[in-house]
Every structure is written in C-alpha cells, then in structure tokens.
XYZ file of C-alpha atoms in Angstrom:
191
model
C -4.626 -19.749 6.358
C -7.238 -19.071 7.748
C -8.504 -20.802 12.017
C -9.192 -23.742 9.882
C -6.585 -24.886 8.589
C -7.783 -23.638 4.594
C -6.145 -21.300 2.004
C -8.680 -18.415 3.038
C -6.085 -15.937 0.169
C -7.691 -18.625 -2.826
C -8.191 -15.594 -5.252
C -8.125 -12.728 -2.945
C -6.201 -9.861 -2.730
C -5.323 -8.644 0.691
C -8.974 -6.494 0.940
C -10.744 -9.602 1.199
C -7.827 -11.556 3.270
C -7.768 -8.622 5.938
C -12.468 -8.736 6.220
C -12.738 -12.503 6.839
C -10.326 -12.642 9.228
C -12.133 -10.048 10.881
C -15.309 -11.611 10.084
C -14.446 -14.828 11.351
C -13.090 -14.183 14.551
C -16.388 -11.182 15.112
C -17.912 -14.007 14.547
C -16.447 -16.094 17.449
C -15.932 -13.707 19.836
C -19.890 -11.125 18.752
C -19.537 -9.179 21.716
C -15.486 -8.578 21.886
C -14.160 -5.226 21.723
C -11.395 -5.366 18.581
C -8.172 -5.168 20.636
C -9.043 -8.040 22.837
C -9.609 -10.710 19.860
C -6.499 -9.101 18.621
C -3.467 -11.852 20.143
C 1.110 -11.661 19.332
C 2.137 -14.560 19.532
C 6.768 -14.918 18.635
C 6.641 -18.496 16.880
C 10.450 -18.366 18.129
C 9.360 -18.715 21.433
C 6.700 -21.095 20.497
C 8.565 -24.059 18.781
C 11.465 -25.145 19.196
C 12.067 -25.823 15.685
C 11.628 -22.613 14.540
C 14.848 -20.466 14.133
C 16.501 -23.758 11.488
C 12.703 -24.672 9.983
C 12.355 -22.843 6.363
C 7.983 -23.939 7.516
C 7.489 -20.746 8.552
C 7.604 -17.711 6.502
C 6.400 -14.787 8.666
C 9.190 -14.920 12.159
C 7.057 -13.225 15.133
C 3.637 -10.289 15.203
C 1.446 -13.376 13.429
C -1.395 -11.022 13.847
C 0.878 -7.935 12.539
C 1.200 -10.092 8.489
C 3.158 -8.469 5.407
C 0.322 -8.264 3.942
C -1.263 -6.268 6.548
C 0.371 -2.929 5.882
C -0.493 -3.310 1.990
C -4.623 -3.834 2.923
C -4.564 -1.261 5.286
C -3.201 1.305 2.827
C -5.659 0.123 0.150
C -8.773 1.341 2.721
C -6.667 4.745 3.941
C -6.314 6.016 0.071
C -9.723 3.467 -1.149
C -12.450 4.230 1.812
C -10.643 6.819 4.328
C -10.824 4.045 6.980
C -7.998 5.201 9.118
C -6.771 2.259 10.504
C -8.288 -2.028 9.751
C -7.214 -4.167 13.079
C -5.939 -6.674 12.747
C -7.967 -10.531 14.016
C -6.350 -14.246 13.671
C -7.065 -17.401 14.698
C -5.440 -19.834 16.006
C -1.042 -19.123 15.805
C -0.431 -22.655 16.890
C -1.960 -26.364 15.553
C -3.622 -24.781 12.735
C -1.900 -25.922 9.750
C -3.867 -28.883 9.364
C -2.006 -30.069 5.819
C 1.246 -31.126 5.223
C 3.386 -32.680 2.311
C 6.800 -33.892 3.840
C 9.734 -35.102 2.342
C 10.598 -38.608 3.163
C 14.117 -39.513 3.181
C 17.068 -40.868 5.481
C 17.807 -45.204 5.225
C 15.117 -47.888 6.040
C 16.507 -48.243 9.367
C 16.227 -44.418 9.924
C 13.858 -42.658 7.481
C 14.292 -38.873 8.336
C 10.109 -37.296 7.794
C 9.894 -33.087 7.147
C 10.815 -30.371 5.271
C 13.911 -29.761 3.178
C 16.079 -27.249 5.020
C 16.552 -23.718 3.705
C 17.845 -23.920 -0.121
C 18.763 -27.826 0.044
C 17.549 -31.233 -0.621
C 18.514 -31.975 3.174
C 15.381 -33.431 5.543
C 14.828 -31.447 8.959
C 12.241 -33.537 10.923
C 10.170 -31.220 13.065
C 8.805 -33.573 16.060
C 7.356 -31.005 17.270
C 6.166 -27.974 14.845
C 4.047 -25.998 16.541
C 2.274 -24.429 13.876
C 0.963 -28.171 12.719
C -2.100 -30.720 14.328
C -0.836 -32.086 16.410
C -2.053 -35.448 14.896
C -0.008 -34.342 11.969
C 3.595 -34.233 14.731
C 1.750 -37.892 15.576
C 1.154 -39.153 12.275
C 4.574 -38.145 11.427
C 5.974 -40.101 14.028
C 3.748 -43.566 14.208
C 4.927 -43.519 10.092
C 8.035 -43.059 10.645
C 8.623 -46.069 12.828
C 5.954 -48.424 11.056
C 8.517 -47.633 7.841
C 11.728 -49.028 10.942
C 9.836 -51.664 11.911
C 9.219 -53.045 8.124
C 12.703 -51.128 7.283
C 10.870 -49.368 3.608
C 13.699 -48.442 1.478
C 13.441 -44.389 1.455
C 14.751 -41.912 -2.288
C 17.479 -41.454 -2.359
C 18.134 -38.233 -5.094
C 21.920 -39.291 -5.606
C 21.171 -43.150 -7.582
C 16.829 -42.582 -7.847
C 16.388 -45.562 -6.022
C 14.009 -46.493 -2.553
C 10.248 -46.362 -2.826
C 8.380 -43.856 -0.478
C 9.977 -40.035 -1.173
C 6.543 -37.485 -0.117
C 4.062 -37.390 2.193
C 0.710 -36.083 2.484
C -0.810 -36.088 5.473
C -4.243 -34.193 6.146
C -6.018 -33.826 9.353
C -10.168 -34.011 9.225
C -10.513 -31.211 12.465
C -13.475 -32.934 13.948
C -12.396 -36.271 14.107
C -8.475 -35.207 14.314
C -7.891 -38.048 11.996
C -5.470 -38.455 9.151
C -5.680 -39.022 6.171
C -2.555 -40.266 5.052
C -1.356 -39.533 0.763
C 2.282 -42.072 0.334
C 3.542 -40.437 -3.221
C 6.154 -43.318 -3.926
C 9.332 -43.823 -6.678
C 8.168 -45.996 -10.033
C 9.984 -46.352 -13.052
C 8.685 -44.122 -16.059
C 4.949 -46.273 -17.889
C 6.605 -48.907 -20.343
C 4.758 -46.243 -22.579
C 6.697 -43.346 -21.516
C 10.461 -45.339 -21.742
C-alpha cells in the first residue's frame, strides 16, 4: 500500500510499483538525495502486537520488501540499471482500511484480526500500521457494543448479530466510515 493507504499494486508489476514509490517520495522531497529518502523500520519495535499478529507479512526492512528484489532483477536484465533504490512512505499509521472480526461476548466484544490458522480473535488496540483513528474507532465500537449488550457472532451456534466491521479513514478529517457485517437468516427465497 502507498503512503495514502491505497493499494498501489493494483494491476501493476514490481517495476511500476518501485517507480511509483520512488516518484511519490521524489515529489514530496524533490531535492533530497535518494539515500535520504530511504528508511529502515523494524515493526517489532514499533508495534506491541507484532509477534502475535498475522496482519503484517513483512517482518523487518519495510524499505526492502520481497517484491523489490524482483524489480531490481528486471531492471538489471532489461534496462542495464545497476541499482533501483527503495523509497517508502510512512511505516506506521498508513493503513486506512481495516476489515476486523468481531467475536467474544455481548458484555466483552473482541474486535481484531484472526490469529494465524484460527478463528480466534486477537485484539490489536495499539496496532502501529493502522491509522490511529481505526484503533480509536475499534475501541469506541467495542465500548458502545458492550454498553448496548449487542450480541456478537458465535461460529459454533451460528447466532449473534455482529460478525465483522470494516473501517475506512478519510485522511484529511480523520473521519472513520464504519460498516458492520451482521448475521441474518437467509432471505425467504433461499430457504
């Protein structure tokens, strides 16, 4: 995802992705040398949920994602370019869209990601890569659901109202759009 939270790789190969990241950083700091635009970030230090959370697929060196080596190999082979620098946006607070599971109980709803290879929810209230408004929105939603005793989905019984939540942040205002995915019986025609 790019610095604005949009998926910059939609329909792009590694070549276009690296060029796009470089072009965006160059626009932000046109006179800076490439080396000054490159950052090394270790999310294990930035996020308290990192070791347990399946949400981050690149553990370290966010400035050197796996796709970058493929892009460098392409440029070496096809264009004779010796090195393609990696230029990245912010490593924290960039995720402006989150699809989170809702489980737990009506008295204590849990909002977060499924743990790896399970449907157990891991709450991530201090996620470093999510926009702070998503973390705040999830906490407020859990508080409101508990206050109203809103039932949460139970996979074993197929009962409970709220299954998932999707949050999207509008960056300029930090306003969160909230979409609840609720459990409901199938429509009469499908029964």
